[in-house]
Amino acid sequence: MAGLVDSLRLTVPAPGWRLEVAGVSASAIDLTRSLYGGFPYVVALILATTYGLLFLTFRSVLLPLKAVLMNLLSLGASYGALVAVFQMGLLSGLPAPFAFPQMGYVEATLPILLFCTLFGLSMDYEVFLLSRIREEFLATGDNSRSVTVGLQASGRVITGAAAIVVAVAGSFSLAADVVQIKALGLGIALAVLVDATLVRGLLVPATLHLLGAWNWWLPSWLVRVFGPSTGVHSGFATVHGQVTEGPRVDGGATDQVPLPTGSIR
């Protein structure tokens, strides 16, 4: 259809004349192109800005990257659910109010609205969790313990906030008569549910455990530019005279460098 509209618009019926194409299909094509023409650049700008702010907050190279990837995972789950429900009709046979109509497509504005809403919500939960983990790491220098304590301390806050969002968005998806509102509510509810359970409760702690001290790695040249995080020096932290194990990068070499004894907090 888009090719037909474009070919008609390029048709010149007579010298000095211009052919205009209107209608529902042409308007939908124009709307989609205007919405998504610059959307990739907006996404790239948001991801880069988020990475930079998290880098300045946590003084880590890998933690912001992991946070962005986990957020995109939750967002992808929401997009997939919308395609399965509204485009493929996965839940169309359920009794009301749990039945969702099969549209055969996803409304053009939904992916953009969901990206703007869900990326902010998911990153909010990520900052809650990482802040508490980092606080414990600076106090103990034990990465595994920090992840466990951080998850225990922030788990209730994340779960409570997510439960409120799921309840509100889910009520919109079940009670609304407008398909776009139902889709927006369902997308937000499912994404937040996945984010608060599978992502923040399982994938994020598992990734932090596997990365170990690499979570807090910062190359020496970045330390000189931005300064070290409190209690952390190029992936090492001193806590009451103990040095945590982790990567130390100086000119490409990876080794363990002891730091002076005593607390630097």
mmCIF file of C-alpha atoms in Angstrom, residues 113-221:
data_model
loop_
_atom_site.group_PDB
_atom_site.id
_atom_site.type_symbol
_atom_site.label_atom_id
_atom_site.label_comp_id
_atom_site.label_asym_id
_atom_site.label_seq_id
_atom_site.Cartn_x
_atom_site.Cartn_y
_atom_site.Cartn_z
ATOM 1 C CA LEU A 113 4.397 5.532 24.092
ATOM 2 C CA LEU A 114 5.500 2.273 25.689
ATOM 3 C CA PHE A 115 9.175 3.031 25.152
ATOM 4 C CA CYS A 116 8.925 6.439 26.809
ATOM 5 C CA THR A 117 6.891 5.106 29.732
ATOM 6 C CA LEU A 118 8.533 1.755 30.385
ATOM 7 C CA PHE A 119 12.142 2.812 29.975
ATOM 8 C CA GLY A 120 11.716 5.385 32.719
ATOM 9 C CA LEU A 121 9.891 2.994 35.049
ATOM 10 C CA SER A 122 12.373 0.170 34.554
ATOM 11 C CA MET A 123 15.384 2.428 35.039
ATOM 12 C CA ASP A 124 13.815 3.739 38.229
ATOM 13 C CA TYR A 125 13.736 0.214 39.662
ATOM 14 C CA GLU A 126 17.284 -0.395 38.467
ATOM 15 C CA VAL A 127 18.590 2.692 40.262
ATOM 16 C CA PHE A 128 16.830 1.621 43.471
ATOM 17 C CA LEU A 129 18.512 -1.770 43.335
ATOM 18 C CA LEU A 130 21.994 -0.681 42.248
ATOM 19 C CA SER A 131 22.157 2.167 44.759
ATOM 20 C CA ARG A 132 21.543 -0.182 47.657
ATOM 21 C CA ILE A 133 23.996 -2.761 46.288
ATOM 22 C CA ARG A 134 26.680 -0.126 45.814
ATOM 23 C CA GLU A 135 26.115 1.216 49.323
ATOM 24 C CA GLU A 136 26.665 -2.248 50.780
ATOM 25 C CA PHE A 137 29.698 -2.851 48.562
ATOM 26 C CA LEU A 138 31.375 0.338 49.739
ATOM 27 C CA ALA A 139 30.735 -0.726 53.318
ATOM 28 C CA THR A 140 31.929 -4.341 53.057
ATOM 29 C CA GLY A 141 33.829 -4.817 49.793
ATOM 30 C CA ASP A 142 32.048 -8.161 49.310
ATOM 31 C CA ASN A 143 30.312 -8.250 45.926
ATOM 32 C CA SER A 144 28.204 -11.362 46.546
ATOM 33 C CA ARG A 145 27.037 -10.149 49.932
ATOM 34 C CA SER A 146 26.300 -6.714 48.492
ATOM 35 C CA VAL A 147 24.046 -8.179 45.809
ATOM 36 C CA THR A 148 22.179 -10.307 48.347
ATOM 37 C CA VAL A 149 21.726 -7.516 50.883
ATOM 38 C CA GLY A 150 20.833 -4.988 48.193
ATOM 39 C CA LEU A 151 18.157 -7.239 46.757
ATOM 40 C CA GLN A 152 16.701 -7.922 50.187
ATOM 41 C CA ALA A 153 16.674 -4.240 51.135
ATOM 42 C CA SER A 154 15.188 -2.882 47.908
ATOM 43 C CA GLY A 155 13.029 -5.851 46.952
ATOM 44 C CA ARG A 156 9.988 -4.703 48.912
ATOM 45 C CA VAL A 157 10.138 -1.191 47.512
ATOM 46 C CA ILE A 158 10.442 -2.447 43.932
ATOM 47 C CA THR A 159 7.726 -5.063 44.403
ATOM 48 C CA GLY A 160 5.335 -2.589 46.008
ATOM 49 C CA ALA A 161 5.854 0.056 43.341
ATOM 50 C CA ALA A 162 5.506 -2.516 40.567
ATOM 51 C CA ALA A 163 2.327 -3.955 42.098
ATOM 52 C CA ILE A 164 0.700 -0.515 42.069
ATOM 53 C CA VAL A 165 1.606 0.069 38.417
ATOM 54 C CA VAL A 166 0.431 -3.413 37.385
ATOM 55 C CA ALA A 167 -2.885 -2.963 39.200
ATOM 56 C CA VAL A 168 -3.581 0.452 37.672
ATOM 57 C CA ALA A 169 -2.460 -0.438 34.143
ATOM 58 C CA GLY A 170 -4.200 -3.806 34.297
ATOM 59 C CA SER A 171 -7.486 -2.159 35.240
ATOM 60 C CA PHE A 172 -7.207 0.068 32.170
ATOM 61 C CA SER A 173 -6.613 -2.930 29.924
ATOM 62 C CA LEU A 174 -9.649 -4.784 31.291
ATOM 63 C CA ALA A 175 -12.140 -1.941 31.706
ATOM 64 C CA ALA A 176 -11.421 0.305 28.717
ATOM 65 C CA ASP A 177 -13.487 0.059 25.547
ATOM 66 C CA VAL A 178 -10.939 1.803 23.331
ATOM 67 C CA VAL A 179 -8.481 -0.701 21.868
ATOM 68 C CA GLN A 180 -5.518 1.671 22.108
ATOM 69 C CA ILE A 181 -6.117 2.157 25.848
ATOM 70 C CA LYS A 182 -6.487 -1.591 26.375
ATOM 71 C CA ALA A 183 -3.238 -2.219 24.502
ATOM 72 C CA LEU A 184 -1.355 0.490 26.389
ATOM 73 C CA GLY A 185 -2.551 -0.813 29.752
ATOM 74 C CA LEU A 186 -1.728 -4.417 28.890
ATOM 75 C CA GLY A 187 1.716 -3.510 27.577
ATOM 76 C CA ILE A 188 2.633 -1.527 30.690
ATOM 77 C CA ALA A 189 1.250 -4.138 33.093
ATOM 78 C CA LEU A 190 3.048 -7.071 31.470
ATOM 79 C CA ALA A 191 6.332 -5.209 31.079
ATOM 80 C CA VAL A 192 6.407 -4.044 34.707
ATOM 81 C CA LEU A 193 5.428 -7.525 35.900
ATOM 82 C CA VAL A 194 8.259 -9.125 33.923
ATOM 83 C CA ASP A 195 10.687 -6.409 34.981
ATOM 84 C CA ALA A 196 9.962 -6.668 38.704
ATOM 85 C CA THR A 197 10.016 -10.477 38.803
ATOM 86 C CA LEU A 198 12.217 -12.065 36.154
ATOM 87 C CA VAL A 199 14.537 -9.151 35.382
ATOM 88 C CA ARG A 200 15.129 -7.421 38.759
ATOM 89 C CA GLY A 201 14.514 -10.520 40.853
ATOM 90 C CA LEU A 202 16.497 -13.040 38.814
ATOM 91 C CA LEU A 203 18.500 -11.788 35.837
ATOM 92 C CA VAL A 204 20.018 -8.664 37.399
ATOM 93 C CA PRO A 205 21.263 -10.381 40.606
ATOM 94 C CA ALA A 206 22.546 -13.353 38.612
ATOM 95 C CA THR A 207 24.440 -11.064 36.235
ATOM 96 C CA LEU A 208 25.935 -9.096 39.117
ATOM 97 C CA HIS A 209 27.067 -12.317 40.801
ATOM 98 C CA LEU A 210 28.668 -13.590 37.592
ATOM 99 C CA LEU A 211 30.476 -10.326 36.862
ATOM 100 C CA GLY A 212 31.880 -10.161 40.384
ATOM 101 C CA ALA A 213 34.336 -7.323 40.909
ATOM 102 C CA TRP A 214 34.064 -6.400 37.237
ATOM 103 C CA ASN A 215 30.827 -4.646 38.216
ATOM 104 C CA TRP A 216 32.910 -1.879 39.762
ATOM 105 C CA TRP A 217 35.709 -1.762 37.205
ATOM 106 C CA LEU A 218 36.817 1.664 36.030
ATOM 107 C CA PRO A 219 39.955 2.082 33.890
ATOM 108 C CA SER A 220 42.690 4.192 35.403
ATOM 109 C CA TRP A 221 42.454 6.874 32.741
#
